[in-house]
PDB file of C-alpha atoms in Angstrom:
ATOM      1  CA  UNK A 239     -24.954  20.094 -10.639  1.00  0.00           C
ATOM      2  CA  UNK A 240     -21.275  21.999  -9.185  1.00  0.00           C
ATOM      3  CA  UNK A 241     -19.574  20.372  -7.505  1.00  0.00           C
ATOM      4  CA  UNK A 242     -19.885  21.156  -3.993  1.00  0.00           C
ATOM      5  CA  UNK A 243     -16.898  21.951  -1.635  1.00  0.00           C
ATOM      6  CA  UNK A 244     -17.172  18.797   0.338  1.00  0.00           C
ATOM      7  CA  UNK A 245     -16.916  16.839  -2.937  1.00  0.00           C
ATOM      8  CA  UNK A 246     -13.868  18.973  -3.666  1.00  0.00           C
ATOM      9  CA  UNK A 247     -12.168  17.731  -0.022  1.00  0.00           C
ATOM     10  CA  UNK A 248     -13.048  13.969  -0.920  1.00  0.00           C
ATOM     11  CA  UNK A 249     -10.868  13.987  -4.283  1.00  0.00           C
ATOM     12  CA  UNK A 250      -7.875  16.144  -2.640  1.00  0.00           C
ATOM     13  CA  UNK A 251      -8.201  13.450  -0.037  1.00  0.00           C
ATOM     14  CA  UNK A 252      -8.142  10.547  -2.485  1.00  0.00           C
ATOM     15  CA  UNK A 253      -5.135  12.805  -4.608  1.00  0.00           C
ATOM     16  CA  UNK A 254      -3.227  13.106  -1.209  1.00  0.00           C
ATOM     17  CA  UNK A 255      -3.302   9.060  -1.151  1.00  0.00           C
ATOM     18  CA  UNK A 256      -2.647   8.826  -4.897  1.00  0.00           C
ATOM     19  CA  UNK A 257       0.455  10.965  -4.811  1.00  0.00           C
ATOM     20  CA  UNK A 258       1.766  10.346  -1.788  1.00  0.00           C
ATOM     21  CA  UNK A 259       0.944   6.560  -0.520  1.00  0.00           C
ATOM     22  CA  UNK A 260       0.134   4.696  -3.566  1.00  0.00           C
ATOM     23  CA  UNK A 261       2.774   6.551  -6.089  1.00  0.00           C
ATOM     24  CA  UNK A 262       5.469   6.468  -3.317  1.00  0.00           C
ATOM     25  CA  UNK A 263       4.858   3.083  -2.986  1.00  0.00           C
ATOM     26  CA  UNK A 264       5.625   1.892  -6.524  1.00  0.00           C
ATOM     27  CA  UNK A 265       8.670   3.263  -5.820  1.00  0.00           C
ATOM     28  CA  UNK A 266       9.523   1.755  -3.003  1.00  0.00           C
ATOM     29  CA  UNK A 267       8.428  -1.921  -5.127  1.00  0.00           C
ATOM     30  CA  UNK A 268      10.779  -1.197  -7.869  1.00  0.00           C
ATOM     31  CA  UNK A 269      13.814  -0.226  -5.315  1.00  0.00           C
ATOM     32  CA  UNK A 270      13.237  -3.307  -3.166  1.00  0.00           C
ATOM     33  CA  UNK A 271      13.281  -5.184  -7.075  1.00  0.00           C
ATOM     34  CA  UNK A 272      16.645  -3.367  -7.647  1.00  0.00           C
ATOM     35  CA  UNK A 273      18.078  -4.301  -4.420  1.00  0.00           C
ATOM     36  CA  UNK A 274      17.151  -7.645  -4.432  1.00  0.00           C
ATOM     37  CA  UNK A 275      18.969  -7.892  -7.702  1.00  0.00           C
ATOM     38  CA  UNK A 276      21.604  -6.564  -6.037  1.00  0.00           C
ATOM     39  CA  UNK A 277      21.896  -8.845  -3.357  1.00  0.00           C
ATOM     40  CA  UNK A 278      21.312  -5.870  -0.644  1.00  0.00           C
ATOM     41  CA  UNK A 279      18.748  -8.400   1.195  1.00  0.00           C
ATOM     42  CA  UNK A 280      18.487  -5.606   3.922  1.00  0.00           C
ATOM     43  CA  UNK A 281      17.430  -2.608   1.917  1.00  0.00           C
ATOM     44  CA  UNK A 282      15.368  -5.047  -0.274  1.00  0.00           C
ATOM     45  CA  UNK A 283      13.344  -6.294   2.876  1.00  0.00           C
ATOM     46  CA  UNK A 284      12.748  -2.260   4.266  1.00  0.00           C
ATOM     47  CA  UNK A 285      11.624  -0.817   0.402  1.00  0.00           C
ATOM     48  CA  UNK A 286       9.497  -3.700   0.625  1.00  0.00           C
ATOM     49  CA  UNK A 287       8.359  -3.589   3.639  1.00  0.00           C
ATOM     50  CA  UNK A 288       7.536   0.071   2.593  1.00  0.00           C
ATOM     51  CA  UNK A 289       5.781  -0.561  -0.121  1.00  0.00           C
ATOM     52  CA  UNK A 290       3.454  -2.371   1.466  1.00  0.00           C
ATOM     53  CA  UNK A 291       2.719  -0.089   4.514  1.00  0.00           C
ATOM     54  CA  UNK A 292       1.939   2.388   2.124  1.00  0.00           C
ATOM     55  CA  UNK A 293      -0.265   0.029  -0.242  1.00  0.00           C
ATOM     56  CA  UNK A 294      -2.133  -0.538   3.147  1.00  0.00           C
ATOM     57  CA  UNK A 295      -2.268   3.170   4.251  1.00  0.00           C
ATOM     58  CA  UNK A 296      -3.517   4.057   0.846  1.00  0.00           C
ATOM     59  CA  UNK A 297      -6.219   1.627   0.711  1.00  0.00           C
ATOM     60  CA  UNK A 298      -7.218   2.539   4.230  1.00  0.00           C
ATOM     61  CA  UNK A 299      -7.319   6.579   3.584  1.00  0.00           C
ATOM     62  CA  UNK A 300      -9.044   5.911  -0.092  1.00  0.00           C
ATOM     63  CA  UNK A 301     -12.118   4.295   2.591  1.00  0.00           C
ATOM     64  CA  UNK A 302     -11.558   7.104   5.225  1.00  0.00           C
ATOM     65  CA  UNK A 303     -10.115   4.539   7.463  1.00  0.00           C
ATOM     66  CA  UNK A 304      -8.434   6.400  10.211  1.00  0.00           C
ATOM     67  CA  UNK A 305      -5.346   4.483  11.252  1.00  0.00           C
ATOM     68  CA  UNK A 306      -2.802   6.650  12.878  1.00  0.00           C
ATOM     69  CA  UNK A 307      -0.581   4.135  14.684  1.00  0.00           C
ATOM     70  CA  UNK A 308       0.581   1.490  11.850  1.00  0.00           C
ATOM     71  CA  UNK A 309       4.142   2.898  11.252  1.00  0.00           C
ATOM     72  CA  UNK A 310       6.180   0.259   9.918  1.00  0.00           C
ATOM     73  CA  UNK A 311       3.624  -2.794  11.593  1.00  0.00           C
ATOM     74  CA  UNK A 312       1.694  -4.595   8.503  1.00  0.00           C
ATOM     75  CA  UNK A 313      -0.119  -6.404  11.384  1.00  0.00           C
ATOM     76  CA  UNK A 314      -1.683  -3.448  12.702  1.00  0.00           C
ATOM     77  CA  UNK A 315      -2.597  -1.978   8.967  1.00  0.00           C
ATOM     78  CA  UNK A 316      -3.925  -5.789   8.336  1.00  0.00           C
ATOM     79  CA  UNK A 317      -5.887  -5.239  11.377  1.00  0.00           C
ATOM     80  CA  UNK A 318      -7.042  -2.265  10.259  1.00  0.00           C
ATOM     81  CA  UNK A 319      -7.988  -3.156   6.769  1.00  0.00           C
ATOM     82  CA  UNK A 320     -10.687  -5.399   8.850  1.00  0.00           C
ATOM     83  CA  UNK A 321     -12.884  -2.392   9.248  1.00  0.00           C
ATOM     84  CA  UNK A 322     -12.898  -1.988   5.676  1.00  0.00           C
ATOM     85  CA  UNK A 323     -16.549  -2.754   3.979  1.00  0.00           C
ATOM     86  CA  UNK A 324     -14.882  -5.520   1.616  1.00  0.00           C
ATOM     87  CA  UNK A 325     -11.993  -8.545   1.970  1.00  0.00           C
ATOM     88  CA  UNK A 326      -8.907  -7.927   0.966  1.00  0.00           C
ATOM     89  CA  UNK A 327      -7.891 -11.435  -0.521  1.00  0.00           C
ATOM     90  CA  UNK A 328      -4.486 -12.501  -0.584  1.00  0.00           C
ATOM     91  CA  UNK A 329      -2.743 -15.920  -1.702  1.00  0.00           C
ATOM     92  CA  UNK A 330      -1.141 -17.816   1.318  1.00  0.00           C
ATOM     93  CA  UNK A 331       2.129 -17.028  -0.495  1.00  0.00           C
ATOM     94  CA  UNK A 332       1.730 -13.405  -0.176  1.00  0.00           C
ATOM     95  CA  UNK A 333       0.408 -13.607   3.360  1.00  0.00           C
ATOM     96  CA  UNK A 334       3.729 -15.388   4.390  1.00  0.00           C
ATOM     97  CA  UNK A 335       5.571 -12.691   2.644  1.00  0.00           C
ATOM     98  CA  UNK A 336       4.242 -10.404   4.366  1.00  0.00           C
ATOM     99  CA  UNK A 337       4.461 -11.591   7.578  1.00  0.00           C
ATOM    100  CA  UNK A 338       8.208 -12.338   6.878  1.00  0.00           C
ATOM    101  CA  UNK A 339       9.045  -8.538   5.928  1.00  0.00           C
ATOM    102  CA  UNK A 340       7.055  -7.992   9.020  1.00  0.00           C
ATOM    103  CA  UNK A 341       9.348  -9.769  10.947  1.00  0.00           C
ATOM    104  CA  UNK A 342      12.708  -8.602   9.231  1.00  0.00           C
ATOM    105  CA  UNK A 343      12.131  -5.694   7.230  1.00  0.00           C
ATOM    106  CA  UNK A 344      11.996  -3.207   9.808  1.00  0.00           C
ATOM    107  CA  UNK A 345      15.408  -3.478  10.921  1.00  0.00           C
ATOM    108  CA  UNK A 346      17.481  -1.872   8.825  1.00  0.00           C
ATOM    109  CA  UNK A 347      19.845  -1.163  10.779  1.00  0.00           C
ATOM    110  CA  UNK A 348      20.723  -4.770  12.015  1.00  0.00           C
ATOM    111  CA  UNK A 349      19.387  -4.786  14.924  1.00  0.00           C
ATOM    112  CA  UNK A 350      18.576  -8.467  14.474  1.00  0.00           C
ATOM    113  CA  UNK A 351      20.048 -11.401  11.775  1.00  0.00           C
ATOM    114  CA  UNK A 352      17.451 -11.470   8.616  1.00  0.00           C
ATOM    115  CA  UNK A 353      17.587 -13.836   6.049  1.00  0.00           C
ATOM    116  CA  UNK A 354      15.950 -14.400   2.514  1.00  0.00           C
ATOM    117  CA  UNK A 355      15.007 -17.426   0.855  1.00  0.00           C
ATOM    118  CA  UNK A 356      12.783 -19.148  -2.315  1.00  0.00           C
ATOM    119  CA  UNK A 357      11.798 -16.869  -4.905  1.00  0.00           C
ATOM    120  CA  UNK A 358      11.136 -13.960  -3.203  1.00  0.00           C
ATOM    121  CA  UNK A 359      11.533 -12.300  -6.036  1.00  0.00           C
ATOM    122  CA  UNK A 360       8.489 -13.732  -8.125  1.00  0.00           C
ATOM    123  CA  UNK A 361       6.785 -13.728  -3.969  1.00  0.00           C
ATOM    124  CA  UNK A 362       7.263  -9.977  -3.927  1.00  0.00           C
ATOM    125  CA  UNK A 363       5.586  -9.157  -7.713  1.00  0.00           C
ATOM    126  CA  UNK A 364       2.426 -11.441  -6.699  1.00  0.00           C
ATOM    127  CA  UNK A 365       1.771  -9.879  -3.407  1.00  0.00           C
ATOM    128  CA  UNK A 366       2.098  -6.222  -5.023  1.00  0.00           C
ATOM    129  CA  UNK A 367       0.022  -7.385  -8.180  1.00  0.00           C
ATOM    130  CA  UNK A 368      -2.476  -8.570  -5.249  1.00  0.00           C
ATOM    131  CA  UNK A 369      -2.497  -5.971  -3.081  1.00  0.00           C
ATOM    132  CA  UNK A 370      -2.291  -3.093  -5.234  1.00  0.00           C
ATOM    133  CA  UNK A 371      -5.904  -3.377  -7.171  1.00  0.00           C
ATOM    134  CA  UNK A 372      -6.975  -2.500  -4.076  1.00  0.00           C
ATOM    135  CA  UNK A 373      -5.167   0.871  -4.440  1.00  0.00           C
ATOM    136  CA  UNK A 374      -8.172   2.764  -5.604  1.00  0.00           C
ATOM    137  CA  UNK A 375     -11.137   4.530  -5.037  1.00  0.00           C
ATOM    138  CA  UNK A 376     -13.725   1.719  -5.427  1.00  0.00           C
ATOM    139  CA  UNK A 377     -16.710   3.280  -4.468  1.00  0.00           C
ATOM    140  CA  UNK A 378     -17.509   7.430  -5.698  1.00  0.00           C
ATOM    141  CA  UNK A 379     -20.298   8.292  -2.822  1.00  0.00           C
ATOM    142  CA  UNK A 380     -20.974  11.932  -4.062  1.00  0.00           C
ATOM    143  CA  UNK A 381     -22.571  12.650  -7.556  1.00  0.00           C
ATOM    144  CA  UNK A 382     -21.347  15.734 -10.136  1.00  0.00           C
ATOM    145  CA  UNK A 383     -20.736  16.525 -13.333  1.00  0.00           C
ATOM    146  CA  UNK A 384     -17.381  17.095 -14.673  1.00  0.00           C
ATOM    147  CA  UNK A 385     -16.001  17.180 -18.492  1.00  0.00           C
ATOM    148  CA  UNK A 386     -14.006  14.353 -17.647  1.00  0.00           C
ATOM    149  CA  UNK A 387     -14.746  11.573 -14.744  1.00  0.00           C
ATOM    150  CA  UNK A 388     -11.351  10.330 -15.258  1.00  0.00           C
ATOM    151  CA  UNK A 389      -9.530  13.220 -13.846  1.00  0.00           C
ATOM    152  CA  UNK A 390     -11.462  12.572 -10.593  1.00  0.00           C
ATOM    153  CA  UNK A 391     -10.343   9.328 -10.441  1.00  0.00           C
ATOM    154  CA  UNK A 392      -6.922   7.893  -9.144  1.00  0.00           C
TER     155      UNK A 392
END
């Protein structure tokens, strides 16, 4: 069976959250590592903070979740990711990470005093390693035939 041109829209959509939420936000992980190595506790709790907006935006356009108004608010994309037909489970360590980068992480420009404490550091790798499986296409709803499944697949 060809693939149909509707099928072809669904993986450039799922690509398009691959390439750039997803990808961009494993970037964004290993700078706010870097920086918090660094001691630049501001820039490590915005590349943070981005990385997980875009983990969440990822996961929500993977499940044609439309979502336009999260910006830099993990509340709203956690409020979002409620529609979603399956529970994202996180530890309460991550939770409380994330609502501290919530509360901090957006000013970067220091508009308010920030602080960070505890291992962060080992805090930050769990709640990726946690939220990031979720970074996928976990359900294929159309049917084809292609040489190779995998290169359909994120």
């Amino acid at each position: 069976m060809p693939i149909k041109n509707k099928d072809l829209i669904e993986l450039y959509i799922n690509n398009f959250a691959t390439r750039s939420f997803r990808n961009t936000a494993d970037l964004d992980y290993i700078a706010a590592r870097m920086c918090y190595r660094a001691a630049l506790y501001s820039q490590f709790l915005w590349s943070a903070l981005q990385a997980f907006e875009k983990y969440y935006k990822a996961i929500l356009l993977y499940n044609r979740i439309v979502a336009k108004d999260i910006k830099h608010d993990l509340a709203i994309a956690q409020k979002y990711a409620k529609k979603l037909c399956f529970v994202i489970e996180l530890s309460a360590s991550s939770i409380k990470l994330l609502e501290h980068l919530n509360s901090y992480g957006q000013y970067r420009y220091l508009e308010v005093s920030y602080f960070v404490k505890g291992s962060v550091f080992a805090e930050l790798d769990k709640a990726v390693w946690e939220l990031r499986r979720y970074c996928r296409v976990l359900d294929i709803p159309f049917q084809f035939q292609v040489k190779n499944l995998f290169q359909c697949l994120p």
